Amino acid sequence: MKVTEHIERANGKPLFSVEILPPLKGQDVNCTFKTLDPLVEMKPAFIDVTYHREEFVYKQKENGLLKRHQVRKRPGTVAICAAIQNHYKIDAIPHLICGGFTKEDTEDALIDLNFLDIDNVLVLRGDPIKSEKTFVPEVDGNAYASELIEQVTALNKGVYLDDELQETNKTDFCIGIAGYPEKHFESPNLAMDMFYLKKKVELGADYIVTQMFFDNQKYFDFVKKCREMDINIPIIPGIKPLSTFNQLKTLPQNFYLDLPETLAMEVLKAKDKETVKQIGLEWCINQSKELLEFGVPGLHFYTMSNSINTQKIANAIF
């Protein structure tokens, strides 16, 4: 079922959904099931599965030289989505990214997803790999999320890259995109970020999931700006509890967000790890309750494949 259909059928009742990482190479699907089993009890409407690009690593050769290899540490996004839908009968949503894919690769992946009865994709440009200062697209690949949306919508119309194909099958993917209440870190300002967000909606995006945030006012202002620009598709807030002292530094560094002063000061005063975790949980529970009062279409939790905190929060608010 499409995300938009889930929202419509909920009749105003907020949805619960989660995002997980694929297991590391060398692990099996049971690692995913172990993460999801406690969360499935909360009846999530859908489960997102992230996609991770190859990283370049250097390995020692016998002659002492270093050889460059491409390695994907978390393969299997499409297969994990198929396993989730088969095992739990819950809609799984793969992340579809530009980096690491040619347009042919993308089309083939979409064909596979269509064969697997996967109805939704979350379309993202993707981040640069560690060895890149800026994002570098594949040769003959999509350079921007907007181009990726155009390719998905073309397939939804039965338009394939090979224009000689006749009587082609039309796919019917529901397209999700990312929204940034505190703007994308590469955008020079929020106004330009909003301009490109609207372009993605005009190209065919069906719903928005936001980057994580810890200040609800940022989300409220973001929604207001969207509606003023006639961006009227559902905007699902993405949230995550702060759980370690180190995240005071890593979350702003990695996700380019602000942490509220009150939250940061409470964490700084904490005497041990458990206190920090409890502060983060209480903040996220209160944040979630305020978002529900605002009338959000759902709450999307970034679990990082750690289900315990998400389960505690969901039990407290749903």
Short mmCIF file of C-alpha atoms in Angstrom, two decimals:
data_model
loop_
_atom_site.label_atom_id
_atom_site.label_comp_id
_atom_site.label_asym_id
_atom_site.label_seq_id
_atom_site.Cartn_x
_atom_site.Cartn_y
_atom_site.Cartn_z
CA MET A 1 0.00 0.00 0.00
CA LYS A 2 1.20 3.51 -0.75
CA VAL A 3 2.18 5.84 2.11
CA THR A 4 -0.43 8.32 0.93
CA GLU A 5 -3.09 5.60 1.15
CA HIS A 6 -1.96 4.71 4.66
CA ILE A 7 -2.43 8.35 5.66
CA GLU A 8 -5.86 8.61 4.00
CA ARG A 9 -7.12 5.38 5.60
CA ALA A 10 -5.90 6.48 9.03
CA ASN A 11 -8.63 9.17 9.04
CA GLY A 12 -6.57 11.62 11.03
CA LYS A 13 -5.01 9.06 13.39
CA PRO A 14 -1.23 9.55 13.28
CA LEU A 15 0.87 6.78 11.79
CA PHE A 16 3.87 5.17 13.45
CA SER A 17 6.81 4.28 11.19
CA VAL A 18 10.49 3.50 11.55
CA GLU A 19 13.72 3.57 9.59
CA ILE A 20 16.38 0.87 9.93
CA LEU A 21 19.83 0.14 8.55
CA PRO A 22 20.53 -3.02 6.53
CA PRO A 23 22.71 -5.46 8.47
CA LEU A 24 26.46 -5.24 8.06
CA LYS A 25 28.08 -7.51 5.50
CA GLY A 26 28.61 -10.90 7.15
CA GLN A 27 25.37 -10.72 9.15
CA ASP A 28 22.06 -12.24 8.09
CA VAL A 29 18.43 -11.19 7.89
CA ASN A 30 17.78 -12.39 11.44
CA CYS A 31 19.67 -9.30 12.65
CA THR A 32 16.98 -7.21 10.99
CA PHE A 33 14.16 -9.30 12.41
CA LYS A 34 15.68 -9.04 15.90
CA THR A 35 15.61 -5.25 15.60
CA LEU A 36 12.08 -5.15 14.22
CA ASP A 37 10.32 -7.77 16.36
CA PRO A 38 9.73 -5.42 19.34
CA LEU A 39 8.64 -2.58 17.04
CA VAL A 40 6.21 -4.67 14.99
CA GLU A 41 4.11 -5.00 18.15
CA MET A 42 3.39 -1.26 17.73
CA LYS A 43 1.97 -1.94 14.23
CA PRO A 44 4.14 0.41 12.13
CA ALA A 45 2.47 1.51 8.91
CA PHE A 46 5.73 1.18 7.00
CA ILE A 47 9.43 0.51 7.52
CA ASP A 48 12.16 2.42 5.67
CA VAL A 49 15.42 0.68 4.80
CA THR A 50 18.42 2.88 4.10
CA TYR A 51 20.83 2.45 1.20
CA HIS A 52 24.58 2.86 1.60
CA ARG A 53 27.05 3.63 -1.17
CA GLU A 54 30.34 1.90 -1.69
CA GLU A 55 33.31 3.37 0.12
CA PHE A 56 36.83 3.29 -1.23
CA VAL A 57 39.28 1.39 0.97
CA TYR A 58 42.92 0.53 0.48
CA LYS A 59 44.20 -3.01 0.97
CA GLN A 60 47.80 -4.17 1.15
CA LYS A 61 49.00 -6.25 -1.81
CA GLU A 62 51.65 -8.92 -1.60
CA ASN A 63 54.26 -6.66 -3.22
CA GLY A 64 53.68 -4.04 -0.55
CA LEU A 65 51.61 -1.71 -2.70
CA LEU A 66 48.19 -0.42 -1.70
CA LYS A 67 45.28 -1.31 -3.95
CA ARG A 68 42.05 0.68 -4.06
CA HIS A 69 38.83 -1.30 -3.64
CA GLN A 70 35.17 -0.33 -3.55
CA VAL A 71 33.37 -1.88 -0.60
CA ARG A 72 29.73 -1.68 0.43
CA LYS A 73 29.48 -2.33 4.17
CA ARG A 74 25.68 -2.64 4.24
CA PRO A 75 24.39 -4.32 1.06
CA GLY A 76 20.97 -5.80 0.52
CA THR A 77 18.45 -2.94 0.77
CA VAL A 78 16.10 -4.36 -1.88
CA ALA A 79 16.37 -7.90 -0.49
CA ILE A 80 15.78 -6.67 3.07
CA CYS A 81 12.63 -4.84 1.92
CA ALA A 82 11.36 -8.01 0.25
CA ALA A 83 12.12 -10.03 3.40
CA ILE A 84 10.29 -7.52 5.63
CA GLN A 85 7.16 -7.54 3.46
CA ASN A 86 7.18 -11.33 3.25
CA HIS A 87 7.88 -11.89 6.95
CA TYR A 88 5.75 -9.18 8.58
CA LYS A 89 3.24 -8.22 5.84
CA ILE A 90 4.22 -4.59 6.45
CA ASP A 91 5.10 -2.16 3.66
CA ALA A 92 8.85 -1.69 3.30
CA ILE A 93 10.30 1.40 1.63
CA PRO A 94 13.75 1.29 0.09
CA HIS A 95 15.86 4.41 -0.15
CA LEU A 96 16.75 5.10 -3.76
CA ILE A 97 19.88 7.24 -4.21
CA CYS A 98 21.78 8.82 -7.07
CA GLY A 99 25.31 8.00 -5.96
CA GLY A 100 26.70 4.69 -7.16
CA PHE A 101 24.00 4.11 -9.78
CA THR A 102 23.82 4.74 -13.51
CA LYS A 103 20.35 5.44 -14.89
CA GLU A 104 20.30 1.87 -16.21
CA ASP A 105 21.09 0.58 -12.71
CA THR A 106 18.27 2.68 -11.30
CA GLU A 107 15.79 1.44 -13.89
CA ASP A 108 16.76 -2.17 -13.19
CA ALA A 109 16.34 -1.61 -9.44
CA LEU A 110 12.90 -0.10 -9.98
CA ILE A 111 11.89 -3.05 -12.15
CA ASP A 112 12.99 -5.43 -9.38
CA LEU A 113 11.03 -3.43 -6.80
CA ASN A 114 7.95 -3.49 -9.01
CA PHE A 115 8.22 -7.27 -9.40
CA LEU A 116 8.40 -7.54 -5.60
CA ASP A 117 5.17 -5.52 -5.14
CA ILE A 118 7.00 -2.74 -3.32
CA ASP A 119 4.80 0.32 -3.74
CA ASN A 120 6.95 3.13 -2.31
CA VAL A 121 10.43 4.57 -2.76
CA LEU A 122 12.16 7.33 -0.83
CA VAL A 123 14.18 9.30 -3.38
CA LEU A 124 17.40 10.96 -2.24
CA ARG A 125 20.50 12.31 -3.89
CA GLY A 126 22.64 10.68 -1.20
CA ASP A 127 25.69 12.00 0.63
CA PRO A 128 29.25 12.17 -0.67
CA ILE A 129 31.43 9.22 0.31
CA LYS A 130 34.24 9.91 2.76
CA SER A 131 36.86 10.20 0.02
CA GLU A 132 34.84 12.94 -1.78
CA LYS A 133 34.78 16.60 -0.74
CA THR A 134 31.55 17.08 -2.67
CA PHE A 135 29.02 14.69 -4.15
CA VAL A 136 30.16 13.11 -7.43
CA PRO A 137 27.46 11.36 -9.51
CA GLU A 138 28.12 8.29 -11.59
CA VAL A 139 28.84 8.68 -15.29
CA ASP A 140 25.42 8.33 -16.98
CA GLY A 141 23.79 8.58 -13.56
CA ASN A 142 21.36 11.01 -11.94
CA ALA A 143 23.10 13.97 -10.31
CA TYR A 144 20.15 15.30 -8.28
CA ALA A 145 17.14 13.93 -6.47
CA SER A 146 14.95 15.89 -8.89
CA GLU A 147 16.41 13.91 -11.81
CA LEU A 148 15.80 10.69 -9.92
CA ILE A 149 12.17 11.69 -9.36
CA GLU A 150 11.82 12.32 -13.09
CA GLN A 151 13.08 8.82 -13.83
CA VAL A 152 10.63 7.23 -11.39
CA THR A 153 7.69 9.25 -12.72
CA ALA A 154 8.69 8.34 -16.29
CA LEU A 155 8.56 4.67 -15.39
CA ASN A 156 5.18 5.27 -13.75
CA LYS A 157 4.07 6.41 -17.21
CA GLY A 158 5.61 3.39 -18.91
CA VAL A 159 8.52 5.38 -20.35
CA TYR A 160 11.75 3.37 -20.19
CA LEU A 161 15.29 4.37 -21.14
CA ASP A 162 15.06 2.19 -24.26
CA ASP A 163 12.59 4.18 -26.33
CA GLU A 164 12.19 1.29 -28.76
CA LEU A 165 10.29 -0.80 -26.22
CA GLN A 166 6.64 -1.29 -27.16
CA GLU A 167 3.55 -1.82 -24.96
CA THR A 168 5.55 -1.28 -21.79
CA ASN A 169 4.24 -1.87 -18.28
CA LYS A 170 3.58 1.20 -16.14
CA THR A 171 4.82 1.11 -12.57
CA ASP A 172 2.90 2.87 -9.81
CA PHE A 173 5.42 3.97 -7.21
CA CYS A 174 4.52 6.42 -4.46
CA ILE A 175 7.47 8.80 -4.20
CA GLY A 176 8.77 10.15 -0.92
CA ILE A 177 11.40 12.88 -0.61
CA ALA A 178 13.41 14.43 2.21
CA GLY A 179 12.67 17.81 3.76
CA TYR A 180 15.04 19.87 5.87
CA PRO A 181 13.43 22.11 8.52
CA GLU A 182 16.89 23.58 9.18
CA LYS A 183 17.82 23.53 5.44
CA HIS A 184 20.09 21.14 3.59
CA PHE A 185 23.68 21.80 4.57
CA GLU A 186 24.74 22.48 0.96
CA SER A 187 22.00 25.03 0.33
CA PRO A 188 23.10 28.69 0.66
CA ASN A 189 19.86 29.59 2.45
CA LEU A 190 16.48 28.20 3.43
CA ALA A 191 14.63 30.07 0.67
CA MET A 192 16.63 28.32 -2.05
CA ASP A 193 16.22 24.99 -0.27
CA MET A 194 12.45 25.52 -0.28
CA PHE A 195 12.55 26.46 -3.98
CA TYR A 196 14.09 23.09 -4.86
CA LEU A 197 11.73 21.27 -2.52
CA LYS A 198 8.77 22.71 -4.41
CA LYS A 199 10.39 21.69 -7.70
CA LYS A 200 10.54 18.09 -6.47
CA VAL A 201 6.86 18.21 -5.56
CA GLU A 202 5.98 19.61 -8.97
CA LEU A 203 7.96 16.78 -10.57
CA GLY A 204 5.84 14.17 -8.81
CA ALA A 205 6.79 13.70 -5.14
CA ASP A 206 3.87 12.42 -3.06
CA TYR A 207 5.03 12.96 0.53
CA ILE A 208 7.88 14.43 2.57
CA VAL A 209 9.80 12.93 5.49
CA THR A 210 11.91 15.45 7.36
CA GLN A 211 15.46 15.24 8.55
CA MET A 212 15.60 14.73 12.32
CA PHE A 213 15.20 17.82 14.49
CA PHE A 214 14.99 18.49 18.21
CA ASP A 215 13.20 21.84 18.21
CA ASN A 216 9.56 21.46 17.15
CA GLN A 217 9.29 25.12 16.24
CA LYS A 218 11.65 24.40 13.35
CA TYR A 219 9.15 21.83 12.03
CA PHE A 220 6.14 24.12 12.62
CA ASP A 221 7.85 26.94 10.70
CA PHE A 222 8.86 24.54 7.92
CA VAL A 223 5.28 23.31 7.47
CA LYS A 224 4.00 26.90 7.43
CA LYS A 225 6.51 27.86 4.71
CA CYS A 226 5.55 24.80 2.68
CA ARG A 227 1.86 25.58 2.80
CA GLU A 228 2.50 29.23 1.90
CA MET A 229 4.32 27.94 -1.21
CA ASP A 230 1.44 25.58 -2.11
CA ILE A 231 3.41 22.52 -1.09
CA ASN A 232 0.40 20.60 0.15
CA ILE A 233 1.57 16.99 0.29
CA PRO A 234 1.90 15.24 3.69
CA ILE A 235 4.94 16.25 5.76
CA ILE A 236 5.95 13.50 8.19
CA PRO A 237 8.36 14.58 10.95
CA GLY A 238 11.44 12.43 11.41
CA ILE A 239 12.70 12.21 14.98
CA LYS A 240 15.32 10.43 17.05
CA PRO A 241 16.12 10.47 20.77
CA LEU A 242 19.51 11.72 21.86
CA SER A 243 21.04 8.79 23.73
CA THR A 244 24.72 9.50 24.44
CA PHE A 245 26.81 12.42 25.62
CA ASN A 246 28.93 12.21 22.47
CA GLN A 247 25.87 12.97 20.32
CA LEU A 248 26.04 16.57 21.50
CA LYS A 249 28.89 16.80 19.00
CA THR A 250 28.19 14.09 16.43
CA LEU A 251 24.54 14.91 15.68
CA PRO A 252 25.23 18.55 14.70
CA GLN A 253 28.36 17.43 12.83
CA ASN A 254 26.77 14.60 10.86
CA PHE A 255 23.24 15.93 10.36
CA TYR A 256 23.81 19.70 10.36
CA LEU A 257 21.17 20.46 12.97
CA ASP A 258 20.90 22.59 16.09
CA LEU A 259 20.36 21.10 19.52
CA PRO A 260 18.20 23.24 21.81
CA GLU A 261 20.15 24.94 24.58
CA THR A 262 17.91 23.47 27.29
CA LEU A 263 18.50 19.92 26.10
CA ALA A 264 22.24 20.41 25.68
CA MET A 265 22.65 21.92 29.15
CA GLU A 266 20.67 19.11 30.79
CA VAL A 267 22.94 16.56 29.12
CA LEU A 268 26.07 18.46 30.16
CA LYS A 269 24.94 18.32 33.79
CA ALA A 270 24.22 14.58 33.69
CA LYS A 271 26.44 12.45 35.92
CA ASP A 272 26.29 9.15 34.02
CA LYS A 273 25.30 7.48 30.74
CA GLU A 274 21.92 6.28 32.00
CA THR A 275 20.94 9.80 33.03
CA VAL A 276 21.85 11.09 29.56
CA LYS A 277 19.74 8.37 27.96
CA GLN A 278 16.78 9.19 30.21
CA ILE A 279 17.04 12.90 29.43
CA GLY A 280 17.02 12.10 25.70
CA LEU A 281 14.02 9.79 26.05
CA GLU A 282 11.98 12.30 28.04
CA TRP A 283 12.79 15.05 25.56
CA CYS A 284 11.73 12.89 22.62
CA ILE A 285 8.51 11.79 24.35
CA ASN A 286 7.54 15.40 25.06
CA GLN A 287 8.56 16.40 21.55
CA SER A 288 6.41 13.60 20.09
CA LYS A 289 3.38 14.54 22.19
CA GLU A 290 3.59 18.16 21.03
CA LEU A 291 3.87 17.06 17.41
CA LEU A 292 0.80 14.84 17.79
CA GLU A 293 -1.14 17.77 19.25
CA PHE A 294 -0.12 19.80 16.20
CA GLY A 295 -1.80 17.19 14.01
CA VAL A 296 1.10 15.55 12.18
CA PRO A 297 0.23 12.72 9.75
CA GLY A 298 2.62 10.44 11.60
CA LEU A 299 5.87 10.11 13.49
CA HIS A 300 8.84 8.56 11.72
CA PHE A 301 11.60 7.27 14.03
CA TYR A 302 15.22 6.99 13.00
CA THR A 303 16.15 3.87 14.95
CA MET A 304 19.71 3.34 13.64
CA SER A 305 18.70 -0.33 14.11
CA ASN A 306 18.39 0.13 17.88
CA SER A 307 14.78 -0.66 18.73
CA ILE A 308 14.81 -0.27 22.52
CA ASN A 309 14.57 3.52 22.74
CA THR A 310 12.00 3.74 19.94
CA GLN A 311 9.88 1.09 21.63
CA LYS A 312 9.91 3.02 24.93
CA ILE A 313 8.87 6.24 23.21
CA ALA A 314 6.13 4.58 21.15
CA ASN A 315 4.72 2.88 24.27
CA ALA A 316 4.57 6.26 25.99
CA ILE A 317 2.77 8.15 23.23
CA PHE A 318 0.60 5.72 21.24
#
